[in-house]
XYZ file of C-alpha atoms in Angstrom:
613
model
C 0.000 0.000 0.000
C 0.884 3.726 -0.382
C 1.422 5.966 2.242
C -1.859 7.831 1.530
C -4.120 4.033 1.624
C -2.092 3.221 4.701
C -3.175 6.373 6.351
C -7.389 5.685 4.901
C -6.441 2.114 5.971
C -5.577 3.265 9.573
C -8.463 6.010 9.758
C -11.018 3.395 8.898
C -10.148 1.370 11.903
C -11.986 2.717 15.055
C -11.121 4.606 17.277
C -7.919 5.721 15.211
C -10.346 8.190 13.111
C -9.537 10.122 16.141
C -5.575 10.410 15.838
C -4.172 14.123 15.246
C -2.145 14.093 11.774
C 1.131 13.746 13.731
C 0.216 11.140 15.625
C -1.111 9.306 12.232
C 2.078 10.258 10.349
C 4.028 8.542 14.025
C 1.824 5.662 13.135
C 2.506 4.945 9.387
C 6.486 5.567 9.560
C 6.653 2.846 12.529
C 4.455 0.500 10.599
C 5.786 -2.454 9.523
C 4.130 -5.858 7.350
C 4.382 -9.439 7.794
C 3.100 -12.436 6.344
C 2.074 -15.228 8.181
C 1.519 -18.656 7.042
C -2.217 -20.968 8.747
C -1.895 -22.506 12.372
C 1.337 -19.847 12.826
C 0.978 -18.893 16.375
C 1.795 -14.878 16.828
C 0.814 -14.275 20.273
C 1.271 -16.619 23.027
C -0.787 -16.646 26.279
C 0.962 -15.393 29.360
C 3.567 -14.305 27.146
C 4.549 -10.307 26.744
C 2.931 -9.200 23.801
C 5.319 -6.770 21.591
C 3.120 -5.152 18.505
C -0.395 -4.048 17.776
C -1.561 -5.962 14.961
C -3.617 -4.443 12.040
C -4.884 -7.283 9.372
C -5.385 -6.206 6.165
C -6.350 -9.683 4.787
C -6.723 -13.245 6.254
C -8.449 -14.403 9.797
C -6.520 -15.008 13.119
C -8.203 -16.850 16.148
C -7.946 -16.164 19.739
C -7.639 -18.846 21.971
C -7.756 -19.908 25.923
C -6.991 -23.611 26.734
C -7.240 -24.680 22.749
C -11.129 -22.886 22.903
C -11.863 -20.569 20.005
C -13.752 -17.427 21.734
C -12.627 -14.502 19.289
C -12.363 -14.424 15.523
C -10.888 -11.370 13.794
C -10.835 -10.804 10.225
C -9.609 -7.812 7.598
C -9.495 -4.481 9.108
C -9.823 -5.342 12.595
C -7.116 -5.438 15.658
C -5.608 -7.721 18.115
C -4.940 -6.954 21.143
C -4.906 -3.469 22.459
C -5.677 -4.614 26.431
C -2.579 -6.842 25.957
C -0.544 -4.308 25.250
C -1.934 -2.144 28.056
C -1.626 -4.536 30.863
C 1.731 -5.731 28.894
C 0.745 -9.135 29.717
C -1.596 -11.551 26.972
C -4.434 -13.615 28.646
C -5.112 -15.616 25.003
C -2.784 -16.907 22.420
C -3.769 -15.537 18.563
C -3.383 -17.902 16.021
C -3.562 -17.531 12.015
C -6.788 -19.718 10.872
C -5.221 -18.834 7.316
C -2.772 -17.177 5.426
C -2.621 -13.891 6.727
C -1.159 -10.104 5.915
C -1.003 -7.865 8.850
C 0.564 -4.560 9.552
C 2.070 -4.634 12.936
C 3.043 -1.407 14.980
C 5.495 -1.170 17.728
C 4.073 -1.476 21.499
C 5.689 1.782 22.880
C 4.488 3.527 19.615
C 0.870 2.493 20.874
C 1.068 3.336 24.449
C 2.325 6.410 23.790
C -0.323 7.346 21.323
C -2.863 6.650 23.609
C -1.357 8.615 26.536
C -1.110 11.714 24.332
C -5.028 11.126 23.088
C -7.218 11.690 26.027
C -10.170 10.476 23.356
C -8.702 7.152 22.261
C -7.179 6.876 26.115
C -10.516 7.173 27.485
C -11.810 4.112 24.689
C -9.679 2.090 26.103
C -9.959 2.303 29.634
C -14.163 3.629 30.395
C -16.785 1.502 31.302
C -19.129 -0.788 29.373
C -22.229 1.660 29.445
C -19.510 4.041 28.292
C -18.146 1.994 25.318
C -21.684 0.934 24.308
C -23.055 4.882 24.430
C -19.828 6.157 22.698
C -19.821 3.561 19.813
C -23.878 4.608 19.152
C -22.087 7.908 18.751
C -19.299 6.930 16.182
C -21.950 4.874 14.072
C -23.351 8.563 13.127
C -22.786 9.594 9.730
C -19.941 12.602 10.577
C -21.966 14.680 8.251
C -24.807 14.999 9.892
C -23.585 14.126 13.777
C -25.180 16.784 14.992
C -28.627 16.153 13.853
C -29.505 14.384 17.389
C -28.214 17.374 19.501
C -29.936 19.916 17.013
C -31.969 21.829 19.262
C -35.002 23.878 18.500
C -33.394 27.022 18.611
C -31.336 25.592 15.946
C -33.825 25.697 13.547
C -35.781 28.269 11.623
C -38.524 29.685 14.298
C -40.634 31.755 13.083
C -40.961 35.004 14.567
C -44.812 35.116 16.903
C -46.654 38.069 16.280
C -49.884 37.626 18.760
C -52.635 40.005 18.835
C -56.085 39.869 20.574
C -58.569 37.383 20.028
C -61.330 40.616 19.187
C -59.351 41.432 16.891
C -61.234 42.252 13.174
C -60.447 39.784 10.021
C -59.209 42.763 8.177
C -56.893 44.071 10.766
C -55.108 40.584 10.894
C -54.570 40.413 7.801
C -53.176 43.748 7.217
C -51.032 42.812 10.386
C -49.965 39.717 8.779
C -48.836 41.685 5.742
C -46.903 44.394 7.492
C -45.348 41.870 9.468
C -44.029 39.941 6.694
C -45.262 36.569 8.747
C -46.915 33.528 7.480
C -49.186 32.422 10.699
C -50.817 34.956 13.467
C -51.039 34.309 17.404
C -54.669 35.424 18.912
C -54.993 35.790 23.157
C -58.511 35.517 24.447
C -59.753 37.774 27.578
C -58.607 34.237 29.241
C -54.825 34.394 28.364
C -55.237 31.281 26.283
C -53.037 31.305 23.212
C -55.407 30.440 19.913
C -53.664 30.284 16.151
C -54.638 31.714 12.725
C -52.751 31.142 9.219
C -52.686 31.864 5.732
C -54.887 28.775 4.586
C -57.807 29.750 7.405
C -58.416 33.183 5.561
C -57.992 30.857 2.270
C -61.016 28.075 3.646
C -62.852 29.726 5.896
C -63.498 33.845 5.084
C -63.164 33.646 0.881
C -64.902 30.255 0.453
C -67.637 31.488 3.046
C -67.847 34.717 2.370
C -67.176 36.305 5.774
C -67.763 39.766 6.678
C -64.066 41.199 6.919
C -65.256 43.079 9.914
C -65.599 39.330 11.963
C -63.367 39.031 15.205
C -60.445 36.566 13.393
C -61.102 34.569 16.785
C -63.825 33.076 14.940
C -61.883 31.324 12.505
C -59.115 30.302 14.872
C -57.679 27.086 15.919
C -57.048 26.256 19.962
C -55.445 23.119 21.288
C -51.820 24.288 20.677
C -49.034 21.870 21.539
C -46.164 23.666 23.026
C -41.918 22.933 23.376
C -38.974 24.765 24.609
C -36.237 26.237 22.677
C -33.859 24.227 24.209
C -35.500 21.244 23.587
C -34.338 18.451 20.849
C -35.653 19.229 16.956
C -35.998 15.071 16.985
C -38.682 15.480 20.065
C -40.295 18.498 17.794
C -40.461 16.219 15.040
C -41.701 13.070 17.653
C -44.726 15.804 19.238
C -45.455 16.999 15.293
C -46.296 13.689 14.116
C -47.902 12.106 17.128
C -50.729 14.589 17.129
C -50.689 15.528 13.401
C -50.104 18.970 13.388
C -47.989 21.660 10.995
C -46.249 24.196 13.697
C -45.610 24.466 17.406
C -45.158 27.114 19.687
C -42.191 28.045 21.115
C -41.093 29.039 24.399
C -38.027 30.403 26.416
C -37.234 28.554 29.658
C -39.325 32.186 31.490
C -42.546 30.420 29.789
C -42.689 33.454 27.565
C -44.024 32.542 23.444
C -41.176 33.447 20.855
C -41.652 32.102 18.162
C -43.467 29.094 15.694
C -41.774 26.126 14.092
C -43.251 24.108 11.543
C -42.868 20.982 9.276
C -40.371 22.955 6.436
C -38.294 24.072 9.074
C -37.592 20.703 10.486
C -37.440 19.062 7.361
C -34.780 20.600 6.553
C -33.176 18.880 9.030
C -34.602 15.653 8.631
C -35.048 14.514 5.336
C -37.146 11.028 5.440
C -40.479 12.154 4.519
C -42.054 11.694 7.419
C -44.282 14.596 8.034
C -45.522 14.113 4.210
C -46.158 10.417 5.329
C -47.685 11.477 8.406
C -49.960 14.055 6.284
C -50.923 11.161 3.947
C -52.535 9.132 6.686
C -54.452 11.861 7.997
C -55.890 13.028 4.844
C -56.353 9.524 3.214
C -59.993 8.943 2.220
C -59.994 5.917 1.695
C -57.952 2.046 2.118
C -56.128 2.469 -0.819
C -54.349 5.974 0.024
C -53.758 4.828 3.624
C -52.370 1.272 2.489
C -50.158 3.874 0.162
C -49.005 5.925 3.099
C -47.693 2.554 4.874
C -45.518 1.967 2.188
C -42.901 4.815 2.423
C -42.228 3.344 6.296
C -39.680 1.115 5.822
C -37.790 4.307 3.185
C -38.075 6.250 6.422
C -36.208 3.304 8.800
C -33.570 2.948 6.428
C -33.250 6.953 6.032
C -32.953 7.167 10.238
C -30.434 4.224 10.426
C -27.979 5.631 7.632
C -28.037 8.689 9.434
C -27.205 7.098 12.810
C -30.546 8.154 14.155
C -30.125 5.933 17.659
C -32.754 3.079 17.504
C -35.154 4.007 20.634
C -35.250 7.650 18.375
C -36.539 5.107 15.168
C -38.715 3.169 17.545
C -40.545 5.976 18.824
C -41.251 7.583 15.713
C -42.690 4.623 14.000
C -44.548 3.614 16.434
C -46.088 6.985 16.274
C -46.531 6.217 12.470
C -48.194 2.793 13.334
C -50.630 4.109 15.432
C -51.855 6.623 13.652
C -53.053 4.089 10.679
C -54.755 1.810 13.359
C -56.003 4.021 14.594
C -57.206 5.878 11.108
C -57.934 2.199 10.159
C -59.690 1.451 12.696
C -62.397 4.937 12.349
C -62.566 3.656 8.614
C -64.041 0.499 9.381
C -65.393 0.169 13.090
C -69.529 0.398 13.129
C -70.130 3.855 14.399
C -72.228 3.123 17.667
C -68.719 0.581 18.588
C -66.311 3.706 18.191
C -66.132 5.501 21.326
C -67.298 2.951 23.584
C -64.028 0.183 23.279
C -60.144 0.108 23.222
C -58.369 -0.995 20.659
C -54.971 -2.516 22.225
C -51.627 -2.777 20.788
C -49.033 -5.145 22.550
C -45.995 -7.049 22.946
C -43.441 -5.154 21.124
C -45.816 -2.619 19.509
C -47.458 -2.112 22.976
C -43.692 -1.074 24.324
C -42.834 0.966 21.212
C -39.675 -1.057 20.695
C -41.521 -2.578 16.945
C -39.547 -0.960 14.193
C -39.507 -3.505 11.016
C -43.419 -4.661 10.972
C -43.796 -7.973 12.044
C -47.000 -10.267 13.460
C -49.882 -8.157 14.881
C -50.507 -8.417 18.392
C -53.576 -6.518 19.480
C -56.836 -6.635 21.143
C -59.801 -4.874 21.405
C -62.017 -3.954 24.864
C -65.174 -3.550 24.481
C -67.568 -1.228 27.195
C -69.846 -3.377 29.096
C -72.965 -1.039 28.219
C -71.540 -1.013 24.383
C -74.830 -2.388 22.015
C -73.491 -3.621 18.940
C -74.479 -6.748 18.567
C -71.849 -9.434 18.391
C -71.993 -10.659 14.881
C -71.348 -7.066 13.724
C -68.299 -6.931 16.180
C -66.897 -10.021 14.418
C -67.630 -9.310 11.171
C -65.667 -5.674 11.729
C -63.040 -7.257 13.464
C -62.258 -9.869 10.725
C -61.962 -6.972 7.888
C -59.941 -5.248 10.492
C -56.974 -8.040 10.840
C -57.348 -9.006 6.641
C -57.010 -5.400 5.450
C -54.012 -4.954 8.520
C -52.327 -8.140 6.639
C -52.964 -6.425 2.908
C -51.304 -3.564 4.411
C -48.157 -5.461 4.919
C -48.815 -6.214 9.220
C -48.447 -10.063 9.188
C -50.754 -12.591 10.970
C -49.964 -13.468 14.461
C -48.544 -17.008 14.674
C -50.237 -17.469 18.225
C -53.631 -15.682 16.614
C -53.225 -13.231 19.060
C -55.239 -10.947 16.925
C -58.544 -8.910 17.323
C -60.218 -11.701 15.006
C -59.582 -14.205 17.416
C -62.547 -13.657 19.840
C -60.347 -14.940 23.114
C -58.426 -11.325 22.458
C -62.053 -9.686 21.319
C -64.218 -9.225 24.574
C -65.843 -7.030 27.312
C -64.398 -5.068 29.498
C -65.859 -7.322 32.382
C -65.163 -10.513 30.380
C -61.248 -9.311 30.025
C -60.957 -8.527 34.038
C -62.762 -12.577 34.189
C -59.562 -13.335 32.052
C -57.014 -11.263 34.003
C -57.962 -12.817 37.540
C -57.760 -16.563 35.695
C -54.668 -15.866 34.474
C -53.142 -14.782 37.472
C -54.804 -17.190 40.151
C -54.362 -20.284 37.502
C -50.949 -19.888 37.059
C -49.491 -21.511 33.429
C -46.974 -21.237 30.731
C -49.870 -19.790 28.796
C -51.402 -17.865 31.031
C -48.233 -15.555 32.302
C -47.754 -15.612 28.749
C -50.929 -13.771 27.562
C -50.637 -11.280 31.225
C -47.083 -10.262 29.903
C -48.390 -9.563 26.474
C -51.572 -7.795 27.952
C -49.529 -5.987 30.434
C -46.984 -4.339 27.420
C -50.838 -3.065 26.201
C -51.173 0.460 24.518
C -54.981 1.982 23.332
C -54.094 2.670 19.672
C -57.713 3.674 19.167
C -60.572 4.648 21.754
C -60.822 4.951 25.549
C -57.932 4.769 27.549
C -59.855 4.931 30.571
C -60.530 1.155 30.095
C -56.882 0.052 29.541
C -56.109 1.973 32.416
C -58.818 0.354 34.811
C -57.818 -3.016 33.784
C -53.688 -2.448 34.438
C -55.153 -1.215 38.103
C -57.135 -4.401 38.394
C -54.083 -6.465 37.561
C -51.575 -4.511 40.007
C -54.444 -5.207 43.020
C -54.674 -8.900 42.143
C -51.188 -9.745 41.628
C -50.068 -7.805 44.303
C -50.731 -10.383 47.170
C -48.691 -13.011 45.918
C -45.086 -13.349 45.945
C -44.986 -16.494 44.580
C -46.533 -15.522 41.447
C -43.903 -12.603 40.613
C -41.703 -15.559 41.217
C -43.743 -17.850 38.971
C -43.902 -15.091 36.581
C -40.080 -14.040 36.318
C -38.690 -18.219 35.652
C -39.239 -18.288 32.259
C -36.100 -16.160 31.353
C -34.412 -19.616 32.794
C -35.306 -21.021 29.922
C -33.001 -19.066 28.248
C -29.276 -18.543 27.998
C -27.105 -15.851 27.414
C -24.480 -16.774 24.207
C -21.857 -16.353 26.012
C -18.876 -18.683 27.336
C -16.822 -18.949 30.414
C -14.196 -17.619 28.621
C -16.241 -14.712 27.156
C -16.595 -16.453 23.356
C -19.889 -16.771 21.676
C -21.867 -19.728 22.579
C -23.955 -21.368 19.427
C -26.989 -23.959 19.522
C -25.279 -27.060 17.602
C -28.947 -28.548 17.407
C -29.795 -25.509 15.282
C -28.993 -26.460 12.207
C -30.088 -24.051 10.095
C -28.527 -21.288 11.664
C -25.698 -22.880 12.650
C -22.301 -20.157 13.861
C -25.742 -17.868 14.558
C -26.846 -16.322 17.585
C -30.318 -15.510 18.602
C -29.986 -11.983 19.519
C -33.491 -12.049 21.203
C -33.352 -14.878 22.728
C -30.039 -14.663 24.008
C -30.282 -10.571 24.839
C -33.377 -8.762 24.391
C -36.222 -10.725 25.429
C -34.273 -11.789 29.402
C -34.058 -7.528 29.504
C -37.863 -7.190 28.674
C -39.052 -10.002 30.675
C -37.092 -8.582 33.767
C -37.520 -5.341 33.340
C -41.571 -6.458 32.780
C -41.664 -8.417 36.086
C -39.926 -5.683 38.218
C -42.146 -3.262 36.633
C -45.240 -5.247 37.098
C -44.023 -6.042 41.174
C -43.886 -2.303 41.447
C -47.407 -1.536 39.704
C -45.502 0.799 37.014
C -47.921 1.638 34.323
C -44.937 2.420 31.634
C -44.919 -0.061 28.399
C -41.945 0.700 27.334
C -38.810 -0.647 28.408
C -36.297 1.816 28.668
C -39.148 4.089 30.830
C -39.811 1.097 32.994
C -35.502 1.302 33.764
C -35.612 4.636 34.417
C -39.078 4.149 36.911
C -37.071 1.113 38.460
C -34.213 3.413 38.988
C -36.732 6.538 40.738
C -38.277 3.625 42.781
C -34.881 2.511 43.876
C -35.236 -1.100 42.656
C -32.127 -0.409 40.004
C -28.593 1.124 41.023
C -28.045 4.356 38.514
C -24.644 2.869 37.177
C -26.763 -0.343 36.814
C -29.954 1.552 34.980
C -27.405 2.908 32.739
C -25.680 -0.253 31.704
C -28.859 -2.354 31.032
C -30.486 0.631 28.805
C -26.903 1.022 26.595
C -27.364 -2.595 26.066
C -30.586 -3.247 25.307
C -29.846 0.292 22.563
C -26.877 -1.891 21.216
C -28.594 -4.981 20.960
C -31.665 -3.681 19.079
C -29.341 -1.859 17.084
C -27.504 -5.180 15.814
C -30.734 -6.826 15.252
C -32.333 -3.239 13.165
C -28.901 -3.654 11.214
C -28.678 -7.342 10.327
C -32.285 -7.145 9.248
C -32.083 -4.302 7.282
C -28.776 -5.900 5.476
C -30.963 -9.029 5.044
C -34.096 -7.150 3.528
C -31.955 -5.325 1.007
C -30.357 -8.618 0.021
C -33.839 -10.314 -0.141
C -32.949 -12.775 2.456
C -35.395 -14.222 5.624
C -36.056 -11.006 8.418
C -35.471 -12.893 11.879
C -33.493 -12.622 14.941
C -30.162 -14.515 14.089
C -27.021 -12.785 13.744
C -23.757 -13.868 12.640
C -20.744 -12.546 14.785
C -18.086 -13.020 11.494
C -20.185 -10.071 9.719
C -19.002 -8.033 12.879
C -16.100 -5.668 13.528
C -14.018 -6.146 16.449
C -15.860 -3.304 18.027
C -19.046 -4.708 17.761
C -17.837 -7.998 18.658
C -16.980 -6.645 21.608
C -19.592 -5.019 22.626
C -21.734 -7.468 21.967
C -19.864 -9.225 24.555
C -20.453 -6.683 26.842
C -23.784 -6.376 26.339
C -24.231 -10.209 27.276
C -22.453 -9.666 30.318
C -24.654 -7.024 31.489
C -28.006 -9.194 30.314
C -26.073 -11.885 32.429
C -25.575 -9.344 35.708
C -29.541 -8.779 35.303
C -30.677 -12.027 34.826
C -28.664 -12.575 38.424
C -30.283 -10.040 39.909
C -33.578 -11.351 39.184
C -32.195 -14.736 40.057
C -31.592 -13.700 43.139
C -34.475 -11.271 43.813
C -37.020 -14.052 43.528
C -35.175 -17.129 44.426
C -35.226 -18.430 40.898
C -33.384 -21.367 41.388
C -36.446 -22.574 43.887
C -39.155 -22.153 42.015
């Protein structure tokens, strides 16, 4: 290689993107290249180690007691921590004919002393090396689009007059202002909103007297943020509740200015308000099946531009919910909407669904509700066959609305609730964990709410059945060896050198974070809120909170990834990864993260005497 692809060789290698030029330049004149020959050993355990080893081709193993528990492959490194603690727990050994650049030991240390960034890699924490590498997998061009703030943006400046005043006079205030929208302030001190299009609709198309208070044709129910807020939480408020602008305020509570959907999309360019737009203006199935089409464009948008995963999550489960719940007014007999909940749950329910996958959802229906059955079933059928046209898969378990177990009253479901928790069953705690992840994506909250209650007062005076409840993630095991290398299932032979990522990592988080959440009556879905009400409750160590929430991030990151990579090569979407297609990096961390799902899953161990039960 030249000097220049050694230097673009080096820089590609993380964390080295963050050497200074001299430091780079001490790195390439001190580099030197050997070939190595299969089965040659380089590095032997317990032995000092002497270079830094870059390979740019081939695929050395590391070893304890003749166990494989690393691979590394072309442009990765082996072994920094050696070199640090100048001793080498692991012998590396060539698997193949392999190239490698090697660099000098006291060239290395004394990089690392002079870079307080790549120091500080090298020697922080786990919750620190998880957080900082969600940081690094930003595209550098736009890395500041997560700490854009609102004040950032192009905020309109709020001109607000009083609610009295005439039609005319607004306008003529609108002109001389040179502004596109108009703030109004009733005798109340309630803040109402006026724009261009409301003149358009409502005083030329009706022919209103000019000499009207502009109050009349004003819209109230303004959502509000801070200046100082994030633009992503803008964007998150925008398209939860549909609308075109905000208000903004200074940290004094005072109004000073408007933001709206062009001035964010120029920061965020996936569509999404246009998407979001679609689904509330679509007439009919057709244009709202349309809308659901540009979602996965908009994942794959977020992701290139390092958009962190609970970010993605949230926003399209906003998405999501919106079409049920559009979906749902579309088709639902009009005497049913209004007096039911229509549930989401599971993974939807938490807001952690990003790629769609099977429906989960229910529907609660008000005990003084009088649509007669068969019209219930009929709607609920069309609802789950035109959810499945629109790209939302079956549920395997038929936990769907069309299944008339998840389609009942409101007294029938609390009849359910008290059977599953007093006839304690694999199926049973199976359905309450679902149920208990439940969102209202359409209807009355109020009867979600009532039945969560109802389940905190009868699970409440048992211990045993937290215990009962919490087993299951027994039945799992973390991928992970004594010796910290990968663990595979050798009876899985289709995925064989795989791991199940949610299996092995995300589902133990969820179910312990679930049971700890539902032993402290915490009405949060979502998993990372139910760690940070753990932590307020004092059930979770803040150190702790923080390692378990960077790890579940990481892990749903490698799954998002690996499933994205999969779609665009057209093969199967599922939960399997393959630790070859990672960096050393993320082979690490991925490590890490196991250990952490390992410290909870002893915690919970512990908590409810697990290995009793």
């Amino acid at each position: 290689m030249s000097i220049h692809e050694q230097l673009a060789f080096i820089k590609e290698i993380h964390p080295f993107e963050n050497l200074t030029k001299s430091q780079l330049d001490s790195f390439v004149d001190n580099l030197d290249i050997v070939y190595l020959k299969k089965d040659v050993i380089i590095q032997e355990e317990a032995k000092e180690p002497e270079y830094l080893y870059f390979i740019i081709k081939g695929i050395v193993q590391e070893k304890q007691a003749g166990e494989v528990i690393s691979i590394y492959s072309n442009n990765e490194i082996f072994d920094p921590m050696s070199l640090i603690e100048n001793r080498s727990k692991n012998s590396f050994v060539t698997a193949q004919e392999t190239i490698c650049y090697i660099l000098p030991k006291d060239i290395f240390i004394k990089t690392i002393h002079e870079n307080q960034t790549i120091e500080s890699f090298f020697f922080q924490s786990i919750s620190q090396k998880l957080n900082m590498n969600m940081d690094n997998e930003k595209n550098k061009e736009l890395a500041n689009l997560m700490v854009a703030k609102v004040k950032d943006a192009n905020v309109h400046r709020a001109v607000i007059v009083p609610f009295e005043t005439s039609i005319f006079e607004a306008v003529k205030t609108i002109k001389k202002e040179k502004v596109p929208t108009l703030l109004l302030r009733d005798d109340k001190g309630e803040i109402h909103i006026v724009t261009d299009s409301d003149f358009r609709e409502k005083v030329i198309l009706n022919r209103m007297d000019f000499d009207e208070q502009v109050g009349k044709i004003s819209n109230s129910g303004l959502k509000y943020v801070n200046e100082n807020d994030f633009l992503f939480n803008a964007q998150l408020l925008m398209t939860k509740h549909g609308l075109k602008r905000l208000i903004v305020k200074n940290n004094t509570n005072e109004i000073i200015g408007i933001i709206d959907q062009i001035s964010l999309s120029s920061f965020f360019a996936t569509h999404t308000f246009s998407v979001s737009n679609e689904i509330d203006k679509a007439e009919n199935l057709e244009e709202l099946k349309t809308a659901t089409q540009s979602f996965t464009k908009i994942i794959k948008s977020l992701h290139a531009k390092g958009v962190k995963v609970d970010f993605i999550s949230k926003l399209i489960n906003q998405l999501n919910r919106k079409v049920m719940n559009k979906l749902f007014n579309m088709l639902a007999p009009q005497e049913l909407i209004g007096k039911c909940a229509l549930l989401v749950m599971g993974s939807e329910g938490r807001g952690e669904q990003i790629l769609k996958t099977d429906q989960d959802n229910a529907l609660v229906i008000a005990d003084d509700c009088e649509v007669s059955k068969e019209e219930i079933s009929k709607f609920v059928h069309t609802y789950t066959e035109t959810l499945v046209d629109f790209g939302f898969p079956r549920c395997e378990g038929n936990i769907m609305v069309s299944n008339p177990y998840w389609c009942r009253t409101f007294s029938d479901f609390k009849s359910l609730i008290y059977e599953w928790i007093t006839q304690p069953s694999g199926d049973n705690f199976m359905n309450l964990a679902i149920f208990y992840d439940a969102m209202v994506a359409s209807g009355d909250r109020e009867l979600l709410t009532q039945l969560k209650e109802y389940i905190f007062k009868i699970g409440s005076t048992s211990k045993t059945f937290y215990m009962h409840f919490a087993k299951i993630i027994m039945d799992f095991n973390v991928p992970l060896g004594f010796f910290d290398g990968f663990v595979f299932d050798s009876k899985d032979k289709d995925h064989k050198n795989e791991i199940d990522i949610k299996k092995g990592g995300i589902f133990i988080i969820v179910q312990s974070i679930r049971t700890l959440s539902l032993e402290h009556k915490l009405m949060r879905a979502n998993t990372l809120k139910r760690i940070q009400e753990l932590q307020k409750v004092g059930e979770l160590e803040p150190e702790f909170a923080q390692e378990i929430t960077e790890a579940f991030n990481f892990l749903l990151t490698m799954k998002l990834k690996s499933n994205l990579e999969k779609l665009d090569s057209g093969k199967e979407v599922n939960n399997y990864i393959n630790p070859e297609d990672l960096n050393t990096m993320e082979k690490d961390l991925l490590k890490d993260s196991f250990k952490i799902v390992n410290k909870l899953k002893k915690k919970l161990e512990h908590h409810y005497k697990l290995n009793y039960v």
